[in-house]
mmCIF file of C-alpha atoms in Angstrom:
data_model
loop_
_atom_site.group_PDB
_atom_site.id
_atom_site.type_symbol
_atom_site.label_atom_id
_atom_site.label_comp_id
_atom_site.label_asym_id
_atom_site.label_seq_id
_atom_site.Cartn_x
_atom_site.Cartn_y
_atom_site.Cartn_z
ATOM 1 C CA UNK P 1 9.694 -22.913 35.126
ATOM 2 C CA UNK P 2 6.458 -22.228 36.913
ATOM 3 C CA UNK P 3 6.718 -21.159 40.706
ATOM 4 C CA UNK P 4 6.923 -24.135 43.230
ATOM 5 C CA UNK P 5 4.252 -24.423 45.714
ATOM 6 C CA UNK P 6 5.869 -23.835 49.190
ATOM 7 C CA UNK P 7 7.052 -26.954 51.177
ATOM 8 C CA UNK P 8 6.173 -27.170 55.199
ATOM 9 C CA UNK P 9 8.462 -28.973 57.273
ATOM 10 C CA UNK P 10 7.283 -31.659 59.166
ATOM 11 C CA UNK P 11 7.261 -31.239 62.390
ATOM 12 C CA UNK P 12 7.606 -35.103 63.313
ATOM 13 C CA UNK P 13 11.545 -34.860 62.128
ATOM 14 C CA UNK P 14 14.383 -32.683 62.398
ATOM 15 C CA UNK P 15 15.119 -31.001 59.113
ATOM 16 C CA UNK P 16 19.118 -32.815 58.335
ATOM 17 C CA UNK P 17 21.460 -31.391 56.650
ATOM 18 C CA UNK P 18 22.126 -31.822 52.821
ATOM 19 C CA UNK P 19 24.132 -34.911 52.315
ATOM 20 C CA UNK P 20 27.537 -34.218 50.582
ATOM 21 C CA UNK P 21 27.794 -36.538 47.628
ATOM 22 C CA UNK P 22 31.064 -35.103 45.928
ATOM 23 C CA UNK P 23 34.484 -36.220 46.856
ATOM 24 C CA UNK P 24 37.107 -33.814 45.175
ATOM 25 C CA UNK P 25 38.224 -35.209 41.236
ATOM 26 C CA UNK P 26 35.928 -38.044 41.201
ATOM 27 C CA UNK P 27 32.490 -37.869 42.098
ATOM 28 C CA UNK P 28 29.457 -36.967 40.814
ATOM 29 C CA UNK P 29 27.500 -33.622 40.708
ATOM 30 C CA UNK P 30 24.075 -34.108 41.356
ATOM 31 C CA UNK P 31 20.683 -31.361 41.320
ATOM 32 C CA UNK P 32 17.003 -31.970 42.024
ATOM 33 C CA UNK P 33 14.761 -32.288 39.152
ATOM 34 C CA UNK P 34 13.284 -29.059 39.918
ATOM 35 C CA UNK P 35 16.245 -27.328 37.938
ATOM 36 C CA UNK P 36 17.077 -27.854 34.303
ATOM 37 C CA UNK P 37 20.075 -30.118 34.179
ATOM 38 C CA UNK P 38 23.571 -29.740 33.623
ATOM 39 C CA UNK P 39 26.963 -31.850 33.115
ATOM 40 C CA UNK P 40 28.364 -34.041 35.702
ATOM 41 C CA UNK P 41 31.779 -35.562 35.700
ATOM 42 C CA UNK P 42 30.547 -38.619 33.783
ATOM 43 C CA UNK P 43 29.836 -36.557 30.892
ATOM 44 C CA UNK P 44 32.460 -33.818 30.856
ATOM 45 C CA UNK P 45 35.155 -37.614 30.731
ATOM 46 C CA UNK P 46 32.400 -38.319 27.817
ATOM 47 C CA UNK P 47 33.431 -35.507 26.056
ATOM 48 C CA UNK P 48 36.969 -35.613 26.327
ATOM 49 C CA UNK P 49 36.801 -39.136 25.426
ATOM 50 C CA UNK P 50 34.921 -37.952 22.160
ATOM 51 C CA UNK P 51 38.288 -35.536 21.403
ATOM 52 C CA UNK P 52 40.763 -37.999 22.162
ATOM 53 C CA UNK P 53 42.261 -39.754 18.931
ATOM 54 C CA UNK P 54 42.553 -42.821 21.010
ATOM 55 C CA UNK P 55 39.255 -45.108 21.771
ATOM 56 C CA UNK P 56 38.459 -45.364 25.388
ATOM 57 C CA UNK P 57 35.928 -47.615 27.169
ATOM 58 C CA UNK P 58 33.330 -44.108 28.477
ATOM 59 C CA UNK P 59 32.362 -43.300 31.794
ATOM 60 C CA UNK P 60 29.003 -44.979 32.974
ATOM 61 C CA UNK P 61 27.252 -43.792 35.982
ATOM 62 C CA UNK P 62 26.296 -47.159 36.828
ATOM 63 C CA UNK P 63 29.757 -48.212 36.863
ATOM 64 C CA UNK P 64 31.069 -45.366 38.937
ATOM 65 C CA UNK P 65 32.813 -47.085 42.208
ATOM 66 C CA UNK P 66 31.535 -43.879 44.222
ATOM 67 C CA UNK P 67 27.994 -44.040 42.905
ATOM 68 C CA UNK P 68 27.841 -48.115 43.286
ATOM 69 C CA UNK P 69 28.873 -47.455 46.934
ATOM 70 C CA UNK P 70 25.749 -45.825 47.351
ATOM 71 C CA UNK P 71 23.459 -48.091 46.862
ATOM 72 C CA UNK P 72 23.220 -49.087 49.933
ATOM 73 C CA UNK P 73 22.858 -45.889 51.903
ATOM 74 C CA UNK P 74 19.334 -45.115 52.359
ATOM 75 C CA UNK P 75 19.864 -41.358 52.393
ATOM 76 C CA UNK P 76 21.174 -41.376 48.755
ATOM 77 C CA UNK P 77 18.997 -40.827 45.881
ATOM 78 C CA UNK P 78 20.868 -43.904 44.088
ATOM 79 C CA UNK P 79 19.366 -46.691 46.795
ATOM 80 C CA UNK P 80 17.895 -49.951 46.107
ATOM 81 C CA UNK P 81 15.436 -51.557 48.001
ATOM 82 C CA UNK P 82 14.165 -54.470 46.681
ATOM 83 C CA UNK P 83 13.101 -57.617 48.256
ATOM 84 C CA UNK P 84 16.823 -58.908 48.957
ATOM 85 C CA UNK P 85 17.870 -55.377 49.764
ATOM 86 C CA UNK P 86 16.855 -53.861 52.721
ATOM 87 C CA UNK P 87 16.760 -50.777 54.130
ATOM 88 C CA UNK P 88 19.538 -50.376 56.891
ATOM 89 C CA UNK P 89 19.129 -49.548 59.659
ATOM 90 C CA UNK P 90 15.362 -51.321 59.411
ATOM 91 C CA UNK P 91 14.114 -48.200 61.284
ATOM 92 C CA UNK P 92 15.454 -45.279 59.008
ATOM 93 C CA UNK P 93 14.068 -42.268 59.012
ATOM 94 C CA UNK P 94 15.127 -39.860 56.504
ATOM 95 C CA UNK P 95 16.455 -36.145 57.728
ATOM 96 C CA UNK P 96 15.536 -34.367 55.208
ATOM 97 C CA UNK P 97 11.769 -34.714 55.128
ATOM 98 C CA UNK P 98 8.951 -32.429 53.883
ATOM 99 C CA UNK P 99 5.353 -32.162 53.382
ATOM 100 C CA UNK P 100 3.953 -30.745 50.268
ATOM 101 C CA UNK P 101 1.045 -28.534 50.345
ATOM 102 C CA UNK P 102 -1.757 -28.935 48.447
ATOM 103 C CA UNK P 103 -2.173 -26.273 45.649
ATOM 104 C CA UNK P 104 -4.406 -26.385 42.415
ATOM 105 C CA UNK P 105 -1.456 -28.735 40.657
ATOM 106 C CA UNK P 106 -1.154 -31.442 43.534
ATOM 107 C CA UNK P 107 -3.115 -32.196 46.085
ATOM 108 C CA UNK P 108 -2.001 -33.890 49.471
ATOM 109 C CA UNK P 109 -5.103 -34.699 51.214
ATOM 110 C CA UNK P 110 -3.050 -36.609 53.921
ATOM 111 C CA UNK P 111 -0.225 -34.380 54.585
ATOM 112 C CA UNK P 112 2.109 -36.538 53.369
ATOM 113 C CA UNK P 113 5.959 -36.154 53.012
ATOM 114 C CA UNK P 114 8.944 -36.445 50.541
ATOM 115 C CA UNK P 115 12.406 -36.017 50.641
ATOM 116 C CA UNK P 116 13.031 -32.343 49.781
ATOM 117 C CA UNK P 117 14.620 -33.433 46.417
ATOM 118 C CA UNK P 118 11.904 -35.844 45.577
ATOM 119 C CA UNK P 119 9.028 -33.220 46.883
ATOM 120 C CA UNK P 120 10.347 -30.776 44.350
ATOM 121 C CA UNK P 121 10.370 -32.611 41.909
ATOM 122 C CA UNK P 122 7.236 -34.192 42.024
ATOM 123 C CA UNK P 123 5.705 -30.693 42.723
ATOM 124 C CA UNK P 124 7.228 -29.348 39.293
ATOM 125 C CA UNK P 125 5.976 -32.377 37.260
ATOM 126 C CA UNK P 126 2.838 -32.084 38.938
ATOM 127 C CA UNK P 127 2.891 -27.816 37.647
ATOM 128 C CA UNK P 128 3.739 -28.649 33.956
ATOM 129 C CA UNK P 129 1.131 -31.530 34.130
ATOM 130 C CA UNK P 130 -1.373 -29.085 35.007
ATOM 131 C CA UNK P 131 -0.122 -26.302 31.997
ATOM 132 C CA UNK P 132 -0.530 -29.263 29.783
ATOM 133 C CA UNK P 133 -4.267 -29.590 31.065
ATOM 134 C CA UNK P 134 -3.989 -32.745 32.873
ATOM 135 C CA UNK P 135 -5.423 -31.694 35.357
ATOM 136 C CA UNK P 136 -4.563 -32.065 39.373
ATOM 137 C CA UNK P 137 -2.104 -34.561 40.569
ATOM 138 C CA UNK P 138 -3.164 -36.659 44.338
ATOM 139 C CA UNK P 139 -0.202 -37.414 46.199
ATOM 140 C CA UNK P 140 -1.350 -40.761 47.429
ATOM 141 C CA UNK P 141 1.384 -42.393 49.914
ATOM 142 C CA UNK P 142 4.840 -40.625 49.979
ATOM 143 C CA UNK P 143 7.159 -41.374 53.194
ATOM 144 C CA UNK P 144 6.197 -44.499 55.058
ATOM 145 C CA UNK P 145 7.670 -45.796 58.444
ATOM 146 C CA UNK P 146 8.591 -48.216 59.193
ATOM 147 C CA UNK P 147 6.265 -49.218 61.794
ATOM 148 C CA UNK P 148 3.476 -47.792 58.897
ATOM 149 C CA UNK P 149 4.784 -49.817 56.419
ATOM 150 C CA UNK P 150 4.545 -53.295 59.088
ATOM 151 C CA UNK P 151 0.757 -52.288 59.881
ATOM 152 C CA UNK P 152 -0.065 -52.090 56.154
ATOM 153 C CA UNK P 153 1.287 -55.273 55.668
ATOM 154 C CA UNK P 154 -0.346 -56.750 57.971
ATOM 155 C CA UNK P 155 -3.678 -55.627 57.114
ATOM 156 C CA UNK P 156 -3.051 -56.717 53.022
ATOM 157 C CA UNK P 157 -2.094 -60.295 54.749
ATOM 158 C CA UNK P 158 -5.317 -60.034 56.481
ATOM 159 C CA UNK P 159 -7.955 -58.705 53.587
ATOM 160 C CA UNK P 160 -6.157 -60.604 50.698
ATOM 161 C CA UNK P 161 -3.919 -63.415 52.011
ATOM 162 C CA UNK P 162 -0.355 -63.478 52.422
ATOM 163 C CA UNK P 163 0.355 -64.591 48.630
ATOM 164 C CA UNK P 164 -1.824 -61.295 47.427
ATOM 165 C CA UNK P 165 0.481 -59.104 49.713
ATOM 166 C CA UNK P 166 3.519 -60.757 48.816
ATOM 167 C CA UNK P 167 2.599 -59.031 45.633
ATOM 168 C CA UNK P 168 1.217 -56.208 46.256
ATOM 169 C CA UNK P 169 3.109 -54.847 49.294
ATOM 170 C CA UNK P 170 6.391 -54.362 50.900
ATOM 171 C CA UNK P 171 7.253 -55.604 54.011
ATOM 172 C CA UNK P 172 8.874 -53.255 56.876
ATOM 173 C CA UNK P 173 12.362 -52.316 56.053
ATOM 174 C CA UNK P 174 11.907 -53.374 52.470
ATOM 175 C CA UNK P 175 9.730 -50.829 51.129
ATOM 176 C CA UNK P 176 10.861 -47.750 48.777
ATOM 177 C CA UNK P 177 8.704 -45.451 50.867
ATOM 178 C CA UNK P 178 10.713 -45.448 53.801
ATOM 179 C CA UNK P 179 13.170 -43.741 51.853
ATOM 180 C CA UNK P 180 11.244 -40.834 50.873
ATOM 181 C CA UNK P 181 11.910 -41.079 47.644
ATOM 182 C CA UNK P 182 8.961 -42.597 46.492
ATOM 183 C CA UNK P 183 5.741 -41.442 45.447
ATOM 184 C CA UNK P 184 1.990 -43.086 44.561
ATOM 185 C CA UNK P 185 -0.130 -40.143 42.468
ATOM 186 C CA UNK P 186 -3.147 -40.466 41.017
ATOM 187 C CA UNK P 187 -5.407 -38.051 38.765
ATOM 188 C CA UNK P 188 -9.001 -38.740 40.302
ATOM 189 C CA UNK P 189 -10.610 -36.687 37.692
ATOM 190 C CA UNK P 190 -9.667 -39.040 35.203
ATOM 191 C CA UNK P 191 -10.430 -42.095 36.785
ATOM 192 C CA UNK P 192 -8.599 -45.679 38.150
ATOM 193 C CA UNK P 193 -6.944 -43.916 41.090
ATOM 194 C CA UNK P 194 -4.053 -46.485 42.635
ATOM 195 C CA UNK P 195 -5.474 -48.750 40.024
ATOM 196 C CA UNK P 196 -3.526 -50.817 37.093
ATOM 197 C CA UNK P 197 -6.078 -49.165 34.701
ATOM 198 C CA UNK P 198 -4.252 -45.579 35.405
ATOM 199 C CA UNK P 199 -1.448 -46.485 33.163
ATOM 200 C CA UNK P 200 -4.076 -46.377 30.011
ATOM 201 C CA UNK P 201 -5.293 -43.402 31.125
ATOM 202 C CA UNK P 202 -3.863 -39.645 29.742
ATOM 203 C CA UNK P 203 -2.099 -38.921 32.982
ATOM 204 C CA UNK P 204 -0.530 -42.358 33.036
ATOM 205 C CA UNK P 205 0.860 -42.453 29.564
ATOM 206 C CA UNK P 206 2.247 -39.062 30.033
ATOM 207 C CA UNK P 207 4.280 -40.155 33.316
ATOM 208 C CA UNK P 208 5.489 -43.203 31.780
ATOM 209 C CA UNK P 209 6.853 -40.886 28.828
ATOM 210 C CA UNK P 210 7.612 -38.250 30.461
ATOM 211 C CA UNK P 211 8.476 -38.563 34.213
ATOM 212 C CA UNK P 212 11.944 -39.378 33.600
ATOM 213 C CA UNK P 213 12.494 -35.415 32.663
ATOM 214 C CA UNK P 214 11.792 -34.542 36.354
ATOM 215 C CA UNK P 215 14.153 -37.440 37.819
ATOM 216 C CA UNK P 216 11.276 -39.719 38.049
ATOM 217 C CA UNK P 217 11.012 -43.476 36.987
ATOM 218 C CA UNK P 218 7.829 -45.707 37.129
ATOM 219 C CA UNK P 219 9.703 -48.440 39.443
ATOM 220 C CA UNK P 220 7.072 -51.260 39.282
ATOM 221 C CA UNK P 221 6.394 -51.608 35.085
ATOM 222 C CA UNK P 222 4.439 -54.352 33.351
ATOM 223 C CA UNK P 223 5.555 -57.105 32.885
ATOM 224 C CA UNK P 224 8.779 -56.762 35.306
ATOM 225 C CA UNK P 225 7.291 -58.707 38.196
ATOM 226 C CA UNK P 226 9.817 -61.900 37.599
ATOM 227 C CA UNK P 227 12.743 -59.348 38.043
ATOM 228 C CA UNK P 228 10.954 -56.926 41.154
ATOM 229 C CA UNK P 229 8.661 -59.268 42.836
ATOM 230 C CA UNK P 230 5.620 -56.846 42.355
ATOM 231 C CA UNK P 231 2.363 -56.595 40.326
ATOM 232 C CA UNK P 232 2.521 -54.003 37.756
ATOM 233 C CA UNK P 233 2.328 -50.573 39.450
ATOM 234 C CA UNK P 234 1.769 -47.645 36.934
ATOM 235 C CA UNK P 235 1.149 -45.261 40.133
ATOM 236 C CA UNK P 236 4.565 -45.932 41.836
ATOM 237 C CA UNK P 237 6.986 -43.189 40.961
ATOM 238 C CA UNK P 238 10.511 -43.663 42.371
ATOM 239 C CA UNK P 239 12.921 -40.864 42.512
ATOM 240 C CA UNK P 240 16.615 -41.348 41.008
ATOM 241 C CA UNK P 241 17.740 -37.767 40.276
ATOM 242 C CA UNK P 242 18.007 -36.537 37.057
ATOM 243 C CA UNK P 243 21.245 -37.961 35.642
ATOM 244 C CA UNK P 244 19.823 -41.557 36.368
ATOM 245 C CA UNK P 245 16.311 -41.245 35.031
ATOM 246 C CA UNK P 246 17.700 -39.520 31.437
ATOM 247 C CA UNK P 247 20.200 -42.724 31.158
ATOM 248 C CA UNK P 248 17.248 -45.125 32.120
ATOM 249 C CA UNK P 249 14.903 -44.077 29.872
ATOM 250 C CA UNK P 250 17.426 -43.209 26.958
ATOM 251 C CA UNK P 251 18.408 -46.768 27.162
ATOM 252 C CA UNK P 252 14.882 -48.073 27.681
ATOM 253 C CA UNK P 253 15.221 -49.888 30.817
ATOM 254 C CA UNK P 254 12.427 -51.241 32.584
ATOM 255 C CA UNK P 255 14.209 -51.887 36.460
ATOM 256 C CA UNK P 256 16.781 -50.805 38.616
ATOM 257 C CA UNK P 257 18.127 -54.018 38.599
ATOM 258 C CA UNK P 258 18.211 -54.127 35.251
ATOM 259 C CA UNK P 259 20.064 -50.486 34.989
ATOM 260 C CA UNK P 260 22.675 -51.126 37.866
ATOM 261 C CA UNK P 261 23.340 -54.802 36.958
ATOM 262 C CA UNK P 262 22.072 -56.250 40.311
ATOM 263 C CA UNK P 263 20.483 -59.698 40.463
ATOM 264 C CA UNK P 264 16.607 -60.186 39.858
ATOM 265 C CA UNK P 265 14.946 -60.410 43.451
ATOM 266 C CA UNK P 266 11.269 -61.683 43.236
ATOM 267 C CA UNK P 267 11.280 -63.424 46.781
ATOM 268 C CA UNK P 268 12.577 -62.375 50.140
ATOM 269 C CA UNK P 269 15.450 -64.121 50.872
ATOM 270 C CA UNK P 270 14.780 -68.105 52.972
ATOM 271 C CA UNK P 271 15.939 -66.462 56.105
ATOM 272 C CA UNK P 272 14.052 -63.318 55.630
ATOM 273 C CA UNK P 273 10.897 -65.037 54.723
ATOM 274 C CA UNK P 274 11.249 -67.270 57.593
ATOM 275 C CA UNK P 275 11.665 -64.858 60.000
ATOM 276 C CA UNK P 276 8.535 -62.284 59.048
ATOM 277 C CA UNK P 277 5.857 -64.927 58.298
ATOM 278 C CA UNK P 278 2.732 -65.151 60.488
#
């Protein structure tokens, strides 16, 4: 695999620790998308299932009690924030944030940041994009605050009316940016930058077929907005890890909800919208 473009720190966090996902016999293994990939525990049971004469139920990541308890805990890759879920505590800031530099493969005009996992990922896809003569990736938005995410809100709300943002926008606490694990690209050179006509462009068909092999999904697809409670989004890459993205895409789902078996969440919640309306 190509050599990564180096990763400065940013300065406006402390660099955390790597959070320990494995618990001893049971857990599973995990790796950023910026290595090839390798078994976990799901699929080493999988196998022995396969040489067992008798026929088991097999092993499914999103049935894993350990993984399911993560999706809740903002600093796993396995989080869901949807409009029902949000991010606790509302003003999480994740430890182990980076900012990309901008190379030939990816710019970042804005210094923006990633989690590390998520930054190298994105960098590598960005790398083999390139090779394959798509030219260079824009890192649009990456990490958003949560004070950020309120003012951006607020200013959709303003321009475009509160249904429009509803739509279009997250409000603070609820938005998959906080986590640093999501990602809006763009190829300028080819046109419809942060625009629904990317995903008929050549970059956007190749990350909707092919982000998945870098950990990536497309979080916001077409179509989905009954189930996610946002327009289609063809720019909106959400990392999952590796594991999660080959099992999504191999079984052609379209949502996280969908893929972990969580209820469809369109609206904010009566108490939620009550409380956040201007």
């Amino acid at each position: 695999m190509p050599q990564s473009t180096p990763l400065h720190r940013n300065r406006a966090f402390v660099f955390g620790p790597p959070i320990v996902l494995g618990i001893v016999g049971s857990l599973l293994l995990f790796q950023s998308a910026f290595a090839g990939p390798r078994l976990d525990l799901v699929e080493q049971k999988n196998q022995s299932i396969a040489q067992s004469e008798k026929p088991i139920e097999r092993a499914s990541i999103a049935s894993h009690a350990f993984t399911r308890m993560q999706l809740d805990n903002p600093s796993s890759v396995f989080v869901i924030v949807n409009k029902q879920r949000p991010i606790t505590p509302a003003n999480f800031v994740p430890g182990d944030l980076v900012e990309i530099t901008s190379s030939k493969a990816l710019d970042n005009p804005r210094g923006h940041s990633l989690s590390l996992p998520a930054a190298n990922a994105l960098i590598a896809m960005a790398l083999e994009m390139q090779k394959q003569g798509q030219g260079q990736m824009t890192l649009n938005s990456g990490f958003r605050s949560f004070k950020t995410q309120q003012a951006l809100f607020e200013g959709v709300v303003k321009s475009q009316g509160e249904a429009q943002a509803l739509l279009k926008a997250a409000k603070p606490s609820f938005s998959e940016h906080q986590t640093g694990l999501a990602a809006d690209i763009s190829f300028p050179a080819q046109g419809c930058a942060v625009m629904t006509c990317f995903g008929g462009t050549k970059a956007g068909k190749w990350i909707s077929e092919n982000s998945w092999k870098f950990g990536f999904i497309v979080r916001y697809k077409l179509g989905t907005e009954g189930i996610t409670g946002y327009s289609y989004e063809p720019w909106h890459l959400r990392y999952v890890g590796y594991e999660v993205a080959k099992l999504y895409a191999e079984n052609g789902m379209k949502t996280l909800e969908e893929f972990w078996g969580l209820p469809a969440a369109p609206n904010y919640l009566p108490e939620i919208a009550a409380s956040t309306n201007d």
